[in-house]
Coordinates of C-alpha atoms and ligand atoms in Angstrom, one line a residue:
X1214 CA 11.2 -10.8 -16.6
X1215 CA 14.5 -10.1 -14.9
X1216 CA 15.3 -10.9 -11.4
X1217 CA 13.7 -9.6 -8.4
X1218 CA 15.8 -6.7 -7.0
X1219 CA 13.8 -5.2 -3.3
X1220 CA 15.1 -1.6 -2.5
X1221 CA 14.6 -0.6 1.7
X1222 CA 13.7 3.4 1.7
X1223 CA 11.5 5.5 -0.7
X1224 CA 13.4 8.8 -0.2
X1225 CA 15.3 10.1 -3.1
X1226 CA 17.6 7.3 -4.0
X1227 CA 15.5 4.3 -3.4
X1228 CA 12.7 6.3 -5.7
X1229 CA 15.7 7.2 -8.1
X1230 CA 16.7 3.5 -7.9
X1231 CA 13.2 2.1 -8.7
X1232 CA 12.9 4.0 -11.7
X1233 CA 16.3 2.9 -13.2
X1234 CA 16.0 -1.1 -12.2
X1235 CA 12.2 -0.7 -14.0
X1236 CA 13.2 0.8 -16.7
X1237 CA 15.9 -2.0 -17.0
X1238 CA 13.5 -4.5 -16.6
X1239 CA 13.8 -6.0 -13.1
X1240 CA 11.2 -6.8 -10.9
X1241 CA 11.3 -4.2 -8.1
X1242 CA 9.5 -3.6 -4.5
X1243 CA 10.4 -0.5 -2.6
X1244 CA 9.5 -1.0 1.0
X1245 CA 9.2 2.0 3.2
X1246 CA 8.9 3.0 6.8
X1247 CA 6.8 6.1 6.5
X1248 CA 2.7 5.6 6.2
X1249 CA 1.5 7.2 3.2
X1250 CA 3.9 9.3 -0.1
X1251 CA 4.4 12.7 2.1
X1252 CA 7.7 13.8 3.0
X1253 CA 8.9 15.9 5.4
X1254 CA 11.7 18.8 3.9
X1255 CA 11.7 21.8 2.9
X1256 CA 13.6 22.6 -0.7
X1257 CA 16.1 21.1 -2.3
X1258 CA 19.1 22.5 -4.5
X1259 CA 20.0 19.6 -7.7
X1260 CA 23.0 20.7 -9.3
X1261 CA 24.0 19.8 -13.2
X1262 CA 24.9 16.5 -12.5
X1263 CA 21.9 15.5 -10.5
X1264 CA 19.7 17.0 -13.6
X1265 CA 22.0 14.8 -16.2
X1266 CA 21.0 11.6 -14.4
X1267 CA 17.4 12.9 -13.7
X1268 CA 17.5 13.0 -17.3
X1269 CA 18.9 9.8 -18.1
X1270 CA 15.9 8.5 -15.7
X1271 CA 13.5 10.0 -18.6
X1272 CA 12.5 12.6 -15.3
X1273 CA 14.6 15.7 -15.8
X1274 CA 12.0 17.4 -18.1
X1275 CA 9.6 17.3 -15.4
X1276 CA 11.4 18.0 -12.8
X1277 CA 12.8 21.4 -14.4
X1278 CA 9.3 22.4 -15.1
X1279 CA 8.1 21.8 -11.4
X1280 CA 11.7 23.5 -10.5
X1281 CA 13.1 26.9 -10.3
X1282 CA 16.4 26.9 -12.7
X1283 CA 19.4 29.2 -12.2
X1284 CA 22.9 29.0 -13.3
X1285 CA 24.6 31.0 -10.4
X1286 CA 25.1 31.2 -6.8
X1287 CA 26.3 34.2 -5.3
X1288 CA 28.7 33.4 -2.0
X1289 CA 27.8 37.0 0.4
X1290 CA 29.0 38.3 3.2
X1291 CA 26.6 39.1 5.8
X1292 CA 26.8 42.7 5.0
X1293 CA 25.8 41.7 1.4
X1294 CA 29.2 42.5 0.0
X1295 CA 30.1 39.7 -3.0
X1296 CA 33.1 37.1 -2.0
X1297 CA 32.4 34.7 -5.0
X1298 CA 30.3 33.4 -7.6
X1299 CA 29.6 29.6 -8.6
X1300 CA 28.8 29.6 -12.2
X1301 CA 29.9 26.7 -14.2
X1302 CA 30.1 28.2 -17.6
X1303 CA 30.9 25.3 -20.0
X1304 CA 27.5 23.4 -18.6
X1305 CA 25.1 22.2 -21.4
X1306 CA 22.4 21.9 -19.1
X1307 CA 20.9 24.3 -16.0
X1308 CA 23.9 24.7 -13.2
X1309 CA 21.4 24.8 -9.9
X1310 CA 17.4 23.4 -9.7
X1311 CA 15.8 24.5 -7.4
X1312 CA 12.7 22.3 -6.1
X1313 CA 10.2 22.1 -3.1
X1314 CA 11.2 18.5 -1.8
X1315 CA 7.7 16.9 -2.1
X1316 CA 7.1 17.5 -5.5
X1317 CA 10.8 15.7 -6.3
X1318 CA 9.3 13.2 -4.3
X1319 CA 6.3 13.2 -6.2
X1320 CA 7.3 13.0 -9.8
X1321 CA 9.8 10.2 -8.8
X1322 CA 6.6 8.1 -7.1
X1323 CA 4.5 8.9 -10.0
X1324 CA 7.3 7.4 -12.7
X1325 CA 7.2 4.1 -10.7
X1326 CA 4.5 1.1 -12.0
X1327 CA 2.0 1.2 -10.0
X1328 CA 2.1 -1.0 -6.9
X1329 CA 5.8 -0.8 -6.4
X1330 CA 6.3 1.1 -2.6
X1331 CA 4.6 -0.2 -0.1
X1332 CA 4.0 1.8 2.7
X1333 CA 4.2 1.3 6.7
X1334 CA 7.3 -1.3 6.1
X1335 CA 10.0 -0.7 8.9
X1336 CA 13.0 -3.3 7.9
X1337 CA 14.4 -4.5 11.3
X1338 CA 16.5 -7.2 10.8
X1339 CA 17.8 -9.0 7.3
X1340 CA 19.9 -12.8 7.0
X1341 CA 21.3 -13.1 4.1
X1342 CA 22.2 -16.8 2.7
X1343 CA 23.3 -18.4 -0.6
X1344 CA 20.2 -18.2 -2.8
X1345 CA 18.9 -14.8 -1.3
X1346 CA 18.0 -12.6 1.6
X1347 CA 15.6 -12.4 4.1
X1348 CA 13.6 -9.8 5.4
X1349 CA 12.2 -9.1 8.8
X1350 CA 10.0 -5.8 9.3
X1351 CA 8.8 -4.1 12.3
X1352 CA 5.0 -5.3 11.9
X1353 CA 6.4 -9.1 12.3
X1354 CA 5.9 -10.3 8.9
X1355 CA 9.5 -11.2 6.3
X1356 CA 9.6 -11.9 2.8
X1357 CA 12.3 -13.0 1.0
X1358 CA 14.4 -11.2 -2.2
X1359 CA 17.1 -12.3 -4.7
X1360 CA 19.0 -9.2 -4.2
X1361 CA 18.6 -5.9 -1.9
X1362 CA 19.5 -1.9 -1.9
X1363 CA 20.1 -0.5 1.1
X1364 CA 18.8 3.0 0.4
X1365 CA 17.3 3.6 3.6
X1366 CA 19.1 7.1 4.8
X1367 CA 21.8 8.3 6.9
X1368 CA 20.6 5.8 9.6
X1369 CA 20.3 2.9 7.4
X1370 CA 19.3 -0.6 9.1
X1371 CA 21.0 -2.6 6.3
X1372 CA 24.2 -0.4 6.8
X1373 CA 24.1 -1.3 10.5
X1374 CA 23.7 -5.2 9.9
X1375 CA 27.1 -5.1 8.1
X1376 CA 28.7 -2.4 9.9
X1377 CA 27.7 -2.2 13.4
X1378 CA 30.3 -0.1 15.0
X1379 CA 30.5 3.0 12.0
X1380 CA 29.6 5.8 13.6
X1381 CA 28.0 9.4 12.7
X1382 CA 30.4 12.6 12.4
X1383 CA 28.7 15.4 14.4
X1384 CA 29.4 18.5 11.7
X1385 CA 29.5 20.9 14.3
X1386 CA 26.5 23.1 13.9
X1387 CA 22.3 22.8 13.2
X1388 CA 20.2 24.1 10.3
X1389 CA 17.0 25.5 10.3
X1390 CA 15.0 25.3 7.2
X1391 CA 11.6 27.0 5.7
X1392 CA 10.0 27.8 3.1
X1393 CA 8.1 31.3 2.4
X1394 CA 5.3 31.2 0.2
X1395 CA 3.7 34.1 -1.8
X1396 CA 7.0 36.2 -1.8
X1397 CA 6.5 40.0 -2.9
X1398 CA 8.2 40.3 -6.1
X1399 CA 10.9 43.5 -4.9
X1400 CA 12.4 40.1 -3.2
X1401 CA 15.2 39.2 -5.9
X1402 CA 15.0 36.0 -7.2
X1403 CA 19.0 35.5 -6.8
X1404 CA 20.8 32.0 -5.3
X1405 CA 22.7 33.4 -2.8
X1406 CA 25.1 32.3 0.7
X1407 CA 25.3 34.4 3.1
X1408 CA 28.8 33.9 5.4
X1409 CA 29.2 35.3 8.6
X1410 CA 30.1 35.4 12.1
X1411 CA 26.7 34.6 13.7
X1412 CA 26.3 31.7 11.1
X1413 CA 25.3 31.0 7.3
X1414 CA 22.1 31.7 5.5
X1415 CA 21.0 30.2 2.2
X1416 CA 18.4 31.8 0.3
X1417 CA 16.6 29.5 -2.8
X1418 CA 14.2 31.0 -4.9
X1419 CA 11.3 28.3 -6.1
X1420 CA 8.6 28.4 -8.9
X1421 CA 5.3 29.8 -7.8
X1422 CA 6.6 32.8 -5.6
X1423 CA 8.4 30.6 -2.9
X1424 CA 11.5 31.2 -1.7
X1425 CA 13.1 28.3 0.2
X1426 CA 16.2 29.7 3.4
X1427 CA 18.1 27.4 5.2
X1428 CA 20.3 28.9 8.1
X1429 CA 23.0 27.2 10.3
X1430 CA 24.4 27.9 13.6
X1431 CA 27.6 26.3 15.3
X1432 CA 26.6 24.4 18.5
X1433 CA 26.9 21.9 20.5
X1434 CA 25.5 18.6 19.6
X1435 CA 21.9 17.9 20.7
X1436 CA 22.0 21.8 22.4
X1437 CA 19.0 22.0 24.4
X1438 CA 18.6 25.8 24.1
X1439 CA 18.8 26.1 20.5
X1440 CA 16.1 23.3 20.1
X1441 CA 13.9 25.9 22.2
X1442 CA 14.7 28.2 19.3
X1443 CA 11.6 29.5 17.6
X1444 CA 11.3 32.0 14.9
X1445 CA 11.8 34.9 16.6
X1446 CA 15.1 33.5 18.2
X1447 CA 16.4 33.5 14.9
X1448 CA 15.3 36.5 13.4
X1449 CA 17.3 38.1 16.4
X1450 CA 20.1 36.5 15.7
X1451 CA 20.3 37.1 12.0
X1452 CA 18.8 40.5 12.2
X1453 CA 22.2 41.9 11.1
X1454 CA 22.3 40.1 8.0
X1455 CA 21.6 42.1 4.7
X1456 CA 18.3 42.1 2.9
X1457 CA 16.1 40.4 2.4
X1458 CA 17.7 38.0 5.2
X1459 CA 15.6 39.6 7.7
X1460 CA 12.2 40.4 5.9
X1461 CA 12.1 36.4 4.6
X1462 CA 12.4 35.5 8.3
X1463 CA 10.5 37.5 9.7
X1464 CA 7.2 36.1 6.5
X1465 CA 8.3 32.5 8.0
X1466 CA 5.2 30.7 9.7
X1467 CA 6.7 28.9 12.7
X1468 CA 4.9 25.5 11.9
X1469 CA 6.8 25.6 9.0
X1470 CA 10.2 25.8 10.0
X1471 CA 12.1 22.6 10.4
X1472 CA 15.3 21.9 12.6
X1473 CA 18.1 19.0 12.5
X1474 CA 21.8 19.0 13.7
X1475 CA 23.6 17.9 10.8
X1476 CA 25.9 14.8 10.7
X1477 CA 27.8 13.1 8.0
X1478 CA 29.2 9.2 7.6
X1479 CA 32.7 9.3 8.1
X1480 CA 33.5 7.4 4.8
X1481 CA 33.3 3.6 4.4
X1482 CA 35.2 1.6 2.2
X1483 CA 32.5 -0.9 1.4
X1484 CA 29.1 -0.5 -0.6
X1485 CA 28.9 -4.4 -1.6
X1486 CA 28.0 -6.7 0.6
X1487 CA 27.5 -10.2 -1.5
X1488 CA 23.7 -9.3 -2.9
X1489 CA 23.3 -6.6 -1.1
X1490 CA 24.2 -3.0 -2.1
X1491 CA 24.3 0.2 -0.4
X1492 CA 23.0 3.6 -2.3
X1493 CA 22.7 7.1 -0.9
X1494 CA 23.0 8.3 1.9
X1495 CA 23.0 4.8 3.5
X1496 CA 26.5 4.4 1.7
X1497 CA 28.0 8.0 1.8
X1498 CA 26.0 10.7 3.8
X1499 CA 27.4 14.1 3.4
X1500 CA 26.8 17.6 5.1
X1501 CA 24.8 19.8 2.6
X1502 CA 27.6 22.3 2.1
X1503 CA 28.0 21.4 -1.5
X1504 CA 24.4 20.6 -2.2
X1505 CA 24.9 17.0 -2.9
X1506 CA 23.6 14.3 -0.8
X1507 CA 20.5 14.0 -2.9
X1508 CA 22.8 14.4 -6.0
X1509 CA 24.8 11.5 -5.2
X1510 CA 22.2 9.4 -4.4
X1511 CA 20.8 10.1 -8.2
X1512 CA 24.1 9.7 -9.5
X1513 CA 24.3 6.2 -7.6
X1514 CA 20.6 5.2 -9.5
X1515 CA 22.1 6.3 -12.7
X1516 CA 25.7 4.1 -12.4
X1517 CA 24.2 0.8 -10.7
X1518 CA 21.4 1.0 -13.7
X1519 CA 24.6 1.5 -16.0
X1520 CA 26.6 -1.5 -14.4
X1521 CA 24.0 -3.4 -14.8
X1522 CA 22.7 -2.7 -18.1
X1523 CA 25.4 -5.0 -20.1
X1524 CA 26.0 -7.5 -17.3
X1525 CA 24.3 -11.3 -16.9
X1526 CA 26.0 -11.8 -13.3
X1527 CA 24.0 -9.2 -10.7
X1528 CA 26.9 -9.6 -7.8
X1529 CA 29.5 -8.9 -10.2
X1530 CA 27.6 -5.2 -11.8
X1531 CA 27.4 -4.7 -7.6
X1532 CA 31.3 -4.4 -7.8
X1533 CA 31.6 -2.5 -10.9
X1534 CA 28.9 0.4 -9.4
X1535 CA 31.6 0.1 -6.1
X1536 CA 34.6 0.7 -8.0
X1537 CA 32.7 3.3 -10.3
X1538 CA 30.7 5.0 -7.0
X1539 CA 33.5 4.8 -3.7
X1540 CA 36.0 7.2 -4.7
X1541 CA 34.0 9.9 -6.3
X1542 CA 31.2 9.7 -3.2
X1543 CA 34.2 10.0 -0.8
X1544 CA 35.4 12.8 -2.0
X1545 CA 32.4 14.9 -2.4
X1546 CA 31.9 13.5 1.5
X1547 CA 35.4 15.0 3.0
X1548 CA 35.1 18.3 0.5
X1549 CA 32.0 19.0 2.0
X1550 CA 33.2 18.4 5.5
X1551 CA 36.4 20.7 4.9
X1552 CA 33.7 23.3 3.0
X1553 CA 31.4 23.1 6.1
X1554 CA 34.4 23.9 8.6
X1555 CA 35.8 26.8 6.8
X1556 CA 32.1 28.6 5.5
X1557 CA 31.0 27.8 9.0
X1558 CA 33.9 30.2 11.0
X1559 CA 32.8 32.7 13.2
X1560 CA 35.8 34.2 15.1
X1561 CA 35.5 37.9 13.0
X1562 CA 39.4 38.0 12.3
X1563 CA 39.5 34.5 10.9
X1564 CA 36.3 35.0 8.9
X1565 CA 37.6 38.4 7.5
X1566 CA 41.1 36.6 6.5
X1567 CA 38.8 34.0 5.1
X1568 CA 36.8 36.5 2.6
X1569 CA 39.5 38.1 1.6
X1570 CA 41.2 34.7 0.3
X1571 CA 37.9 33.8 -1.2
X1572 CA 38.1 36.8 -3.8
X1573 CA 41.4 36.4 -4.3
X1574 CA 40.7 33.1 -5.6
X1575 CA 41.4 33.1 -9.7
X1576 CA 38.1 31.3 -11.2
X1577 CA 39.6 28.8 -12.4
X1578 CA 39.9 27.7 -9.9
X1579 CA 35.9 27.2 -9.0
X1580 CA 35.5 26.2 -12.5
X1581 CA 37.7 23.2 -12.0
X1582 CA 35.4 22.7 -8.5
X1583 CA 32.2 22.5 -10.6
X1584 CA 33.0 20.9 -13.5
X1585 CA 34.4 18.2 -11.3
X1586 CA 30.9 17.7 -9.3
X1587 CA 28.9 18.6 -12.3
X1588 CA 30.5 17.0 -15.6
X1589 CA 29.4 13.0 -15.3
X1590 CA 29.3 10.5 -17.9
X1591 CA 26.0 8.6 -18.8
X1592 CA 27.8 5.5 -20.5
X1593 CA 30.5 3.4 -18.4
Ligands
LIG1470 C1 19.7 20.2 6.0 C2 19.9 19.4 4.8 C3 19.8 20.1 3.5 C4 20.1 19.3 2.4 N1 20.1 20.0 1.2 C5 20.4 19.3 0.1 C6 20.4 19.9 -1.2 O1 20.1 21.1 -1.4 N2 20.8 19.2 -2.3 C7 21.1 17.8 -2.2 O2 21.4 17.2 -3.2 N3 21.1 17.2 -1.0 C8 20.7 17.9 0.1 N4 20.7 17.2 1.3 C9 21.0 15.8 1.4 C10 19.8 15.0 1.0 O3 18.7 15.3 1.7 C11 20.1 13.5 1.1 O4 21.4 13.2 0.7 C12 19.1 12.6 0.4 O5 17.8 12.8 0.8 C13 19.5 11.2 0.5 O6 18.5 10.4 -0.1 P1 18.4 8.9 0.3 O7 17.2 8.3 -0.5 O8 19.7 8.2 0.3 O9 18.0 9.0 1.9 P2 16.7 9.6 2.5 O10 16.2 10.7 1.7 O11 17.0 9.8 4.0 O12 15.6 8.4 2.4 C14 15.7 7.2 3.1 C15 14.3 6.6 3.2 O13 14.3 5.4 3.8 C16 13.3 5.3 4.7 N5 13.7 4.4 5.8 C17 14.7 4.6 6.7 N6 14.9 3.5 7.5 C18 14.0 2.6 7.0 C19 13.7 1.2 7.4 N7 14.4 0.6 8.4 N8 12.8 0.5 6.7 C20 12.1 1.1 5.7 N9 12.3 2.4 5.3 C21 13.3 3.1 5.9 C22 13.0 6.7 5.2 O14 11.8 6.9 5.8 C23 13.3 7.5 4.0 O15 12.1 7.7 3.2 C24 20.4 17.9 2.5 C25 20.4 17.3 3.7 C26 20.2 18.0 4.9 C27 20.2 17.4 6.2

């Protein structure tokens, strides 16, 4: 039996990380903060490269079957008139899946032995000293680990302990997110982004006649009126969009809508911190405008699992998955950021000089975009 390797968080890339340290024969214990497996979200977009490591992970088949596949996204106006289309034509393997949150959640938990997460497990504090780290959690008990991943979100504790003054980036706007079940089937079953001056709507189709939207607004941070905002507040502000914007809305039960301002982590220049290791959004949280938080997060499982596949020394396969991870996650970060700012304009002159630049794009040059993000290699 290898060492002991304790990941903190049992969302996506904690799960992700699990897998791959198992499969590598470590000893692994994923302590999380929530009670029980369920998980809040809506759906989830995972492009090519997140399916190439899900598939690595001995997952992707699964996942696809639970998934919705598609190999385009259409960018809209909010009249419905085309700006662009993201289609990475040289991929071997399905461009965009589509998947209700949960059940990713869900097929990762299942892959784990069983007995790994343990629920109910709020880290508060960690020491870390020569032979290991300790671990302090909310309920007053500590253990102790070899070696830790800090995979514990956007607001990551073990982030905190090492960097205490990094703060959050306010993006600049909030997203709303539901999911419609039992869809009528004149509903077309496209990817698409709608752009526009009132704000952007995403529309995701998913396997058993759902459709997943997500819709963001510029605002203030932490706007008071807009978290009054129910359903009907945003039907009548999207009411202009083209169809099906509207009709999707409007077969959105409130309960199931769910509403965050979105932040990013202004990038870091550190994921190593002596045997402790930051993954996902802990390390480099991003805005969703490329669809690749949870991506990243994957891609993190796959390349520590790869670092330390032909290593003896842990610490040293830490630095390698740095070296390998910090440049590529920063830029997916700031290109989002820049993305967000320019899909996310709403003065109508700047957004019309906007579209017309977007078709007047050659594309090449959103081939070179995606096979960038998409085209990652499994071996080091
Ligand atoms: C609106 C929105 C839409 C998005 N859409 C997409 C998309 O389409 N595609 C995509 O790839 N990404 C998307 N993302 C990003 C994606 O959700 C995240 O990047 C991804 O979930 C990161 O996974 P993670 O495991 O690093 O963090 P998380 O999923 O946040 O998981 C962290 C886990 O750690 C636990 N935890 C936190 N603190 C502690 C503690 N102190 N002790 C113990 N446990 C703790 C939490 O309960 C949680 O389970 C979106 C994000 C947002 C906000």
């Amino acid at each position: 039996m290898k060492d002991q390797i304790t990941i903190i968080g049992g969302g996506i890339g904690g799960l992700s990380a699990g897998i791959a340290l198992q499969r590598l024969g470590f000893q692994v214990k994923i302590y999380e903060k929530r009670l029980d497996h369920s998980t809040e979200g809506a759906g989830i977009v995972l492009g090519a490269n997140a399916l190439k490591s899900l598939n690595y992970l001995g997952v992707g088949e699964k996942i696809q079957q639970a998934g919705y596949g598609l190999n385009e996204c259409h960018i809209l106006s909010e009249n419905g008139k085309n700006l662009t289309l993201l289609h990475y034509k040289d991929s071997t393997i399905q461009n965009y899946t589509m998947i209700l949150r949960s059940q990713l959640s869900r097929i990762l938990t299942e892959t784990l032995q069983p007995g790994t997460i343990v629920y109910g497990k709020k880290l508060v504090d960690l020491s870390q000293h020569r032979e290991g780290i300790d671990l302090f959690f909310e309920d007053g008990n500590h253990t102790q680990t070899e070696y830790l991943i800090g995979a514990d979100g956007i607001f990551s504790t073990v982030r905190r302990k090492f960097l205490p003054y990094k703060q959050l980036r306010f993006a600049g706007y909030t997203c709303w997110r539901g999911v419609v079940e039992n869809c009528p089937d004149h509903i077309p079953r496209r990817f698409t982004e709608t752009w526009g001056t009132k704000g952007r709507v995403g529309i995701v189709p998913l396997k058993d006649q759902k459709i997943f939207w997500y819709a963001l607004k510029n605002c203030q941070q932490d706007d008071p009126e807009l978290k009054k905002w129910t359903i009907k507040d945003i039907i009548y502000n999207f009411m202009d969009y083209h169809d099906p914007i509207p009709q999707l809305l409007e077969r959105t039960k409130e309960h199931h809508i769910i509403h965050h301002d979105i932040y990013d982590l202004d990038p870091i220049f550190q994921y190593v911190f002596g045997r402790v290791v930051l993954l996902g959004d802990a390390a480099h949280a991003t805005t969703p405008n490329m669809g690749q938080g949870a991506g990243q997060a994957i891609e993190d499982a796959l390349y520590l699992s790869l670092c330390l596949k032909d290593s003896n020394h842990i610490e040293s396969a830490f630095m390698e998955y740095e070296k390998q991870r910090l440049h590529r996650t920063r830029k997916v970060v700031q290109d989002s950021w820049v993305l967000g700012k320019v899909a996310q304009l709403d003065i109508p002159l700047l957004c019309s000089i906007r579209n017309s630049m977007i078709k007047l794009a050659p594309n090449s040059f959103h081939q070179n975009r995606l096979k960038n993000l998409f085209e990652i290699d499994t071996e080091l």
